[in-house]
PDB file of C-alpha atoms in Angstrom:
ATOM      1  CA  MET A   1     116.472 100.611 158.706  1.00  0.00           C
ATOM      2  CA  SER A   2     115.286  97.654 156.603  1.00  0.00           C
ATOM      3  CA  GLU A   3     112.750  98.010 153.810  1.00  0.00           C
ATOM      4  CA  HIS A   4     110.423  95.678 155.712  1.00  0.00           C
ATOM      5  CA  MET A   5     110.483  98.019 158.736  1.00  0.00           C
ATOM      6  CA  ARG A   6     109.917 101.064 156.524  1.00  0.00           C
ATOM      7  CA  ALA A   7     106.893  99.338 154.973  1.00  0.00           C
ATOM      8  CA  LYS A   8     105.469  98.602 158.425  1.00  0.00           C
ATOM      9  CA  LEU A   9     105.973 102.213 159.504  1.00  0.00           C
ATOM     10  CA  ARG A  10     104.250 103.489 156.347  1.00  0.00           C
ATOM     11  CA  ALA A  11     101.363 101.099 157.035  1.00  0.00           C
ATOM     12  CA  ALA A  12     101.069 102.292 160.640  1.00  0.00           C
ATOM     13  CA  GLN A  13     101.118 105.933 159.545  1.00  0.00           C
ATOM     14  CA  GLU A  14      98.423 105.193 156.974  1.00  0.00           C
ATOM     15  CA  ALA A  15      96.319 103.298 159.541  1.00  0.00           C
ATOM     16  CA  PHE A  16      96.509 105.844 162.326  1.00  0.00           C
ATOM     17  CA  SER A  17      95.867 108.835 160.089  1.00  0.00           C
ATOM     18  CA  GLY A  18      92.431 107.443 159.291  1.00  0.00           C
ATOM     19  CA  GLU A  19      89.198 108.692 160.771  1.00  0.00           C
ATOM     20  CA  ARG A  20      88.008 105.274 161.966  1.00  0.00           C
ATOM     21  CA  ILE A  21      90.768 104.854 164.585  1.00  0.00           C
ATOM     22  CA  ARG A  22      90.513 108.435 165.846  1.00  0.00           C
ATOM     23  CA  TRP A  23      86.734 108.188 166.159  1.00  0.00           C
ATOM     24  CA  LEU A  24      86.870 104.860 167.962  1.00  0.00           C
ATOM     25  CA  LEU A  25      89.514 106.038 170.427  1.00  0.00           C
ATOM     26  CA  GLY A  26      87.545 109.168 171.174  1.00  0.00           C
ATOM     27  CA  ARG A  27      84.298 107.266 171.656  1.00  0.00           C
ATOM     28  CA  SER A  28      85.522 104.066 173.339  1.00  0.00           C
ATOM     29  CA  ARG A  29      84.327 105.095 176.792  1.00  0.00           C
ATOM     30  CA  HIS A  30      80.893 106.010 175.442  1.00  0.00           C
ATOM     31  CA  ILE A  31      80.755 102.714 173.507  1.00  0.00           C
ATOM     32  CA  ALA A  32      81.518 100.815 176.702  1.00  0.00           C
ATOM     33  CA  GLU A  33      78.854 102.658 178.680  1.00  0.00           C
ATOM     34  CA  VAL A  34      76.072 102.615 176.081  1.00  0.00           C
ATOM     35  CA  GLY A  35      76.889  99.195 174.686  1.00  0.00           C
ATOM     36  CA  LYS A  36      77.304  97.739 178.161  1.00  0.00           C
ATOM     37  CA  LEU A  37      80.696  96.341 177.187  1.00  0.00           C
ATOM     38  CA  SER A  38      83.214  95.197 179.734  1.00  0.00           C
ATOM     39  CA  PRO A  39      86.690  96.762 179.656  1.00  0.00           C
ATOM     40  CA  GLU A  40      87.981  93.498 178.155  1.00  0.00           C
ATOM     41  CA  GLU A  41      85.370  93.634 175.363  1.00  0.00           C
ATOM     42  CA  VAL A  42      86.340  97.236 174.582  1.00  0.00           C
ATOM     43  CA  ARG A  43      90.026  96.240 174.440  1.00  0.00           C
ATOM     44  CA  GLU A  44      89.175  93.344 172.108  1.00  0.00           C
ATOM     45  CA  LEU A  45      87.134  95.657 169.878  1.00  0.00           C
ATOM     46  CA  LEU A  46      89.992  98.173 169.713  1.00  0.00           C
ATOM     47  CA  LYS A  47      92.517  95.399 169.029  1.00  0.00           C
ATOM     48  CA  ASN A  48      90.451  94.050 166.115  1.00  0.00           C
ATOM     49  CA  VAL A  49      89.925  97.483 164.576  1.00  0.00           C
ATOM     50  CA  PHE A  50      93.632  98.336 164.948  1.00  0.00           C
ATOM     51  CA  LYS A  51      94.552  95.064 163.235  1.00  0.00           C
ATOM     52  CA  GLU A  52      92.141  95.721 160.365  1.00  0.00           C
ATOM     53  CA  GLU A  53      93.365  99.273 159.902  1.00  0.00           C
ATOM     54  CA  LEU A  54      97.014  98.220 160.015  1.00  0.00           C
ATOM     55  CA  GLU A  55      96.332  95.611 157.333  1.00  0.00           C
ATOM     56  CA  ARG A  56      94.533  98.214 155.235  1.00  0.00           C
ATOM     57  CA  GLY A  57      97.442 100.575 155.794  1.00  0.00           C
ATOM     58  CA  MET A  58      99.800  97.892 154.472  1.00  0.00           C
ATOM     59  CA  ILE A  59      97.674  97.512 151.340  1.00  0.00           C
ATOM     60  CA  ILE A  60      97.356 101.263 150.728  1.00  0.00           C
ATOM     61  CA  SER A  61     101.051 101.913 151.285  1.00  0.00           C
ATOM     62  CA  GLU A  62     101.953  99.170 148.782  1.00  0.00           C
ATOM     63  CA  LEU A  63      99.546 100.619 146.231  1.00  0.00           C
ATOM     64  CA  LYS A  64     101.003 104.094 146.719  1.00  0.00           C
ATOM     65  CA  ALA A  65     104.585 102.846 146.515  1.00  0.00           C
ATOM     66  CA  ASN A  66     104.166 100.448 143.581  1.00  0.00           C
ATOM     67  CA  GLY A  67     101.165 101.694 141.624  1.00  0.00           C
ATOM     68  CA  PRO A  68      98.256  99.470 140.614  1.00  0.00           C
ATOM     69  CA  MET A  69      98.526  95.911 141.908  1.00  0.00           C
ATOM     70  CA  THR A  70      96.512  92.695 141.756  1.00  0.00           C
ATOM     71  CA  VAL A  71      95.287  90.677 144.730  1.00  0.00           C
ATOM     72  CA  PRO A  72      98.059  88.047 144.287  1.00  0.00           C
ATOM     73  CA  GLU A  73     100.710  90.795 144.050  1.00  0.00           C
ATOM     74  CA  LEU A  74      99.382  92.468 147.207  1.00  0.00           C
ATOM     75  CA  SER A  75      99.304  89.126 148.990  1.00  0.00           C
ATOM     76  CA  ASP A  76     102.939  88.471 148.050  1.00  0.00           C
ATOM     77  CA  LYS A  77     104.023  91.946 149.206  1.00  0.00           C
ATOM     78  CA  THR A  78     102.055  92.070 152.472  1.00  0.00           C
ATOM     79  CA  GLY A  79     101.982  88.414 153.483  1.00  0.00           C
ATOM     80  CA  LEU A  80      98.214  88.621 153.967  1.00  0.00           C
ATOM     81  CA  PRO A  81      95.984  85.871 152.546  1.00  0.00           C
ATOM     82  CA  LYS A  82      94.329  86.682 149.203  1.00  0.00           C
ATOM     83  CA  ARG A  83      90.852  86.343 150.696  1.00  0.00           C
ATOM     84  CA  ARG A  84      91.709  88.905 153.400  1.00  0.00           C
ATOM     85  CA  ILE A  85      93.181  91.273 150.780  1.00  0.00           C
ATOM     86  CA  MET A  86      89.988  91.057 148.725  1.00  0.00           C
ATOM     87  CA  TRP A  87      87.829  91.716 151.786  1.00  0.00           C
ATOM     88  CA  HIS A  88      89.861  94.823 152.643  1.00  0.00           C
ATOM     89  CA  LEU A  89      89.790  96.036 149.024  1.00  0.00           C
ATOM     90  CA  ILE A  90      85.995  95.767 148.919  1.00  0.00           C
ATOM     91  CA  CYS A  91      85.690  97.694 152.197  1.00  0.00           C
ATOM     92  CA  MET A  92      88.124 100.363 151.005  1.00  0.00           C
ATOM     93  CA  MET A  93      86.340 100.670 147.646  1.00  0.00           C
ATOM     94  CA  LYS A  94      83.118 101.445 149.549  1.00  0.00           C
ATOM     95  CA  GLU A  95      85.035 104.119 151.472  1.00  0.00           C
ATOM     96  CA  GLY A  96      86.533 105.554 148.258  1.00  0.00           C
ATOM     97  CA  ARG A  97      90.126 104.757 149.296  1.00  0.00           C
ATOM     98  CA  VAL A  98      90.858 102.378 146.401  1.00  0.00           C
ATOM     99  CA  SER A  99      89.432 101.771 142.956  1.00  0.00           C
ATOM    100  CA  ILE A 100      89.741  99.270 140.155  1.00  0.00           C
ATOM    101  CA  TRP A 101      92.486 100.524 137.861  1.00  0.00           C
ATOM    102  CA  GLY A 102      92.103  97.959 135.086  1.00  0.00           C
ATOM    103  CA  LYS A 103      93.375  94.476 134.375  1.00  0.00           C
ATOM    104  CA  LYS A 104      96.811  92.895 134.550  1.00  0.00           C
ATOM    105  CA  GLY A 105      96.613  89.588 132.745  1.00  0.00           C
ATOM    106  CA  ASP A 106      93.691  87.656 134.203  1.00  0.00           C
ATOM    107  CA  TYR A 107      93.400  89.771 137.358  1.00  0.00           C
ATOM    108  CA  TYR A 108      91.909  93.132 138.192  1.00  0.00           C
ATOM    109  CA  ALA A 109      94.437  95.652 139.446  1.00  0.00           C
ATOM    110  CA  PHE A 110      93.612  98.151 142.175  1.00  0.00           C
ATOM    111  CA  SER A 111      94.999 101.600 142.866  1.00  0.00           C
ATOM    112  CA  ALA A 112      94.913 104.017 145.798  1.00  0.00           C
ATOM    113  CA  THR A 113      92.636 106.980 145.166  1.00  0.00           C
ATOM    114  CA  GLY A 114      94.129 109.487 147.583  1.00  0.00           C
TER     115      GLY A 114
END
């Protein structure tokens, strides 16, 4: 198995072990009924959340595998745009999943907290 495939599997494991996905899957029917969403809108919501969580899983798995990393380093490793990386890091900092580790050169480095 290639390293790229292993990284994707680690990201998926990280993403699907999170509370957000489990909660959303368990409540999707209720969300559709209360929110008056069509089945297509619920699918689109689930698709977007899965994508976000998979991207966050990629970031977390890289931080766990490589230690503290900067936004440009994470972008190089994951292939995600720097702006998207920063957005995810801010969200995950609010959730307590990542923190600022210190600086590497001119950039802040981030580390996984768990």
